[in-house]
Short mmCIF file of C-alpha atoms in Angstrom, two decimals:
data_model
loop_
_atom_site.label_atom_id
_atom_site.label_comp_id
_atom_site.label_asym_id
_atom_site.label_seq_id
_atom_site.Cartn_x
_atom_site.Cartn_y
_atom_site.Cartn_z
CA UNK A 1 85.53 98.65 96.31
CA UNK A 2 87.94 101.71 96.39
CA UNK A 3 89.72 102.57 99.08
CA UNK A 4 91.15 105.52 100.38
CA UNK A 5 92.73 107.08 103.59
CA UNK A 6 92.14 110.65 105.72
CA UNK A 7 94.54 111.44 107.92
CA UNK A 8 93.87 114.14 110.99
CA UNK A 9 97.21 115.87 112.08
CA UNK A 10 97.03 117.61 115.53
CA UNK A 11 99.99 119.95 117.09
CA UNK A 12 102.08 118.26 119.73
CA UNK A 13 100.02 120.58 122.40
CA UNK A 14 96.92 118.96 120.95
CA UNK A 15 95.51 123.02 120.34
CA UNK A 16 95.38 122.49 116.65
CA UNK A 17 94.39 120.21 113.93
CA UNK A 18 95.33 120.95 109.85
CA UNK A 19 91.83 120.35 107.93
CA UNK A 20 91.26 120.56 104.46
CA UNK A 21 88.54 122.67 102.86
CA UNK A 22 87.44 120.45 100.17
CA UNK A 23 85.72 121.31 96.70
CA UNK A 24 85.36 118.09 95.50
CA UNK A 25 83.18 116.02 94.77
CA UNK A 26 80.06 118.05 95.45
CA UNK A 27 78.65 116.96 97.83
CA UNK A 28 81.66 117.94 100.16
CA UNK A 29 82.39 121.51 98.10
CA UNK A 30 82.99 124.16 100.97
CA UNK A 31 83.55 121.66 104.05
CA UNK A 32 85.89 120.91 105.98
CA UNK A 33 88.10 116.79 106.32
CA UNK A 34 91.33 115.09 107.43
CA UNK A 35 94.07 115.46 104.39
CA UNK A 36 94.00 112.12 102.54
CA UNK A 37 93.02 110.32 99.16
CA UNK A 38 92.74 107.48 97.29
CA UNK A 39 94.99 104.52 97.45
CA UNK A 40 97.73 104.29 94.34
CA UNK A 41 99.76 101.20 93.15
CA UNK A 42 102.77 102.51 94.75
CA UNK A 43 101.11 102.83 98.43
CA UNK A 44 102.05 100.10 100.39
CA UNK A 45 99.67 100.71 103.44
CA UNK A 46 97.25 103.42 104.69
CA UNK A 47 100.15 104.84 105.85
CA UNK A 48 102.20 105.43 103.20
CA UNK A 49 99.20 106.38 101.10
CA UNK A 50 98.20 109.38 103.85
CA UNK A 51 101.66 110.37 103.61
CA UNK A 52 101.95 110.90 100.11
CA UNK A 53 98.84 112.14 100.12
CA UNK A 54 99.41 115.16 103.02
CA UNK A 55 102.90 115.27 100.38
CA UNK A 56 100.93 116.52 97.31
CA UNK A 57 97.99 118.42 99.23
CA UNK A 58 99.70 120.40 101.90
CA UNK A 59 103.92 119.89 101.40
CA UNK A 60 104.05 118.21 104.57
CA UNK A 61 106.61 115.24 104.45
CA UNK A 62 105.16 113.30 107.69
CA UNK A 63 106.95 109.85 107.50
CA UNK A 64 104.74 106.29 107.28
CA UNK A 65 105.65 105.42 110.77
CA UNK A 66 104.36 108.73 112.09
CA UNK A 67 100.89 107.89 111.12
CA UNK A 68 98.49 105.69 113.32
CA UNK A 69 95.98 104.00 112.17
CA UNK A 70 92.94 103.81 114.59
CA UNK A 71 89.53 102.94 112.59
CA UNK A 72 87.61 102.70 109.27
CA UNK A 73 84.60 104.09 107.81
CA UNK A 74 82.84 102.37 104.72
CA UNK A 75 79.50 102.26 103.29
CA UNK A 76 80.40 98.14 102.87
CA UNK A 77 79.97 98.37 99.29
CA UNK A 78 81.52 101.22 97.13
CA UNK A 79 84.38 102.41 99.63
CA UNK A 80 86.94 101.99 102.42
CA UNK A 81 88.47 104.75 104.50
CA UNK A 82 91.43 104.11 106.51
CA UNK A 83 91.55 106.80 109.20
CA UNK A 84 94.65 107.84 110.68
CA UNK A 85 96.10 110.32 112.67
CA UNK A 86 99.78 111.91 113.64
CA UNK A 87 100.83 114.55 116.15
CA UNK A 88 103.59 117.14 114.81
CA UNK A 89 105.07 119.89 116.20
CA UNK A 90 103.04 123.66 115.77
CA UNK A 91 106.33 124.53 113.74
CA UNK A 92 105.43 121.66 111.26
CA UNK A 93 101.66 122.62 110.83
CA UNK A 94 102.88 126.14 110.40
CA UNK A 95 104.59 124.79 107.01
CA UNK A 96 101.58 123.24 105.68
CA UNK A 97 100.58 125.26 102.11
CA UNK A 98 97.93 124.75 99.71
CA UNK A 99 98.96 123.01 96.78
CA UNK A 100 95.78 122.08 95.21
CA UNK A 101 92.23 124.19 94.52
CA UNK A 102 91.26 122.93 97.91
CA UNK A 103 92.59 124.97 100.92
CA UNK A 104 94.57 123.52 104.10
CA UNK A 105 93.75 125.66 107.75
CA UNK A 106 95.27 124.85 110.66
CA UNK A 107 92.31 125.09 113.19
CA UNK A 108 92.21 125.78 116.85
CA UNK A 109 89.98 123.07 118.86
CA UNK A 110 88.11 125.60 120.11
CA UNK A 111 86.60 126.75 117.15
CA UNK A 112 85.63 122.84 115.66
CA UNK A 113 82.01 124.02 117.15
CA UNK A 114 82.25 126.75 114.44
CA UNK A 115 83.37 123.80 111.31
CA UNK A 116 81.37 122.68 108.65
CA UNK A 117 82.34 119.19 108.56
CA UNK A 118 82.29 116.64 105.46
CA UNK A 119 80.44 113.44 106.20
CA UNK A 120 81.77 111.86 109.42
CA UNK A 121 84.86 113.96 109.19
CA UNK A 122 83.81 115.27 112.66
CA UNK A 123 83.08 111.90 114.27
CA UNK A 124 86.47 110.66 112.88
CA UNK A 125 88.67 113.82 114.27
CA UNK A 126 86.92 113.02 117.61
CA UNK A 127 87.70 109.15 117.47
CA UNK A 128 91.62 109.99 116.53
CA UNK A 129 91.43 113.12 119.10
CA UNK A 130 90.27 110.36 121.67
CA UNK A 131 93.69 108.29 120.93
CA UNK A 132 95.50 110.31 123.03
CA UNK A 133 93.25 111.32 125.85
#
């Protein structure tokens, strides 16, 4: 079984979220998900694996201990998602760049109606978003 992470990362006012508009794999090309990847040898945790992750993807450096992790999602047979979520100042999200083919937008919560989501990347946004409320 593989496993991998997504990480949702909101603004300390809780008015934004950073989402990733992914290309791959095809299924997903053109929607919307948490930052995140698959787990490496050097990841010690979900954790450090979002981290690096958000890192490479969006030049974020949002620290292990930042990160909470509050579920999983797997199909029980090919793969494992560790979902986590942080809360950063706007200033941070404000830094976030694209540094791969797929695009990072910080989003206001009032437009998620307006989303096209990947998979369950709306039901997991809503179960971090409900972490704090």
């Amino acid at each position: 079984m593989k496993n991998y992470t997504v990480g949702f990362i909101f603004s300390d006012d809780f008015k934004h979220v950073l989402l990733i508009k992914k290309t791959k794999p095809a299924d997903q090309a053109g929607l919307f998900n948490g930052i995140g990847g698959k787990f490496e040898e050097i990841d010690k945790d979900a954790a450090h694996c979002v981290s690096r992750e958000v890192k490479e993807e969006a030049g974020l450096d949002i620290p292990p201990e930042f990160w909470a992790e509050v579920g999983t999602y797997s199909d029980g047979e090919y793969y494992n998602v560790s979902i986590l979520t942080a809360v950063v100042p706007y200033i941070t999200l404000s830094e976030a760049k694209s540094l791969t083919e797929e695009e990072v937008s910080i989003i206001s919560m009032d437009d998620l109606d307006n989303i096209p989501f990947a998979n369950m990347a709306r039901e997991m946004l809503e179960h971090c978003r409900k972490l704090y409320f």
